[in-house]
Amino acid sequence: MKLIFTFSLACIILFSCKKNNDDAAPDLNINQLEGYVISGAVIRSTGFTPFAAEFLPGQKVKLGYETFYYDSKDYVIDKDTLKVTDNIKLVIKNNKVTHYYYYSSNPYTPGSSTGDLSLNLYKKPEASKLQGKTFTGTYYNYPDGTVLHNSFYYKFAQNTNTLAAGFTIGTPVRSNPYINIGNVAAFAQLNNDRELMVWHNGRLLANYFNKGENRYQYALLNPQ
């Protein structure tokens, strides 16, 4: 029952929010993506996977997904399809990401597609959506959806790419730097652990990989 509730909550939060982004561009040219970002999540059968991309000059993209980060990857455009690395393919129609495919086996098998994603494509914000903000929420274990931490918070510093995290606001259990992705996401490497946090429709979507226990954890966090 807990698993069903958790997945339903994820869907409600991700899909019930109307997009309200003044940076969106109705005249987007898929062949000229420099200066744009994508932020959001792909819904899984249990939980979700955060995703963020920042399009750079020279047909390059800075990429964060699950708990992976790439500083600069080549991408190619084939009509309405954008291909990144050998694993990721996005379909963009009417200025929206309509399909997401992640290939993880050989022969390739699509991991996700239409109907189970919430990804926004828009101009890169001039200011960070994270700096100076605090987000709180619940952390869950993946894939069983059990509660890991009833209360967890991230507090992003005002003018630097650093954050504090813990269970009670004002009492951090750690502080660490992060890599900024398009002013909408943050990636942190914590020894062997990895962490991706993505701003999406005003909320924060987080995914954490615990290397020692070889397991993923995810969280839905609201601004304070």
Short mmCIF file of C-alpha atoms in Angstrom, two decimals, residues 9 26 32 63 144 160 174 182 186:
data_model
loop_
_atom_site.label_atom_id
_atom_site.label_comp_id
_atom_site.label_asym_id
_atom_site.label_seq_id
_atom_site.Cartn_x
_atom_site.Cartn_y
_atom_site.Cartn_z
CA LEU A 9 2.00 11.06 -4.93
CA PRO A 26 7.04 29.52 -28.52
CA GLN A 32 19.28 26.18 -32.51
CA LEU A 63 23.68 16.54 -18.91
CA ASP A 144 10.16 -0.42 -2.83
CA THR A 160 28.04 30.11 -4.36
CA ARG A 174 26.83 17.89 5.75
CA GLY A 182 21.83 25.47 -16.51
CA ALA A 186 22.82 20.61 -9.18
#
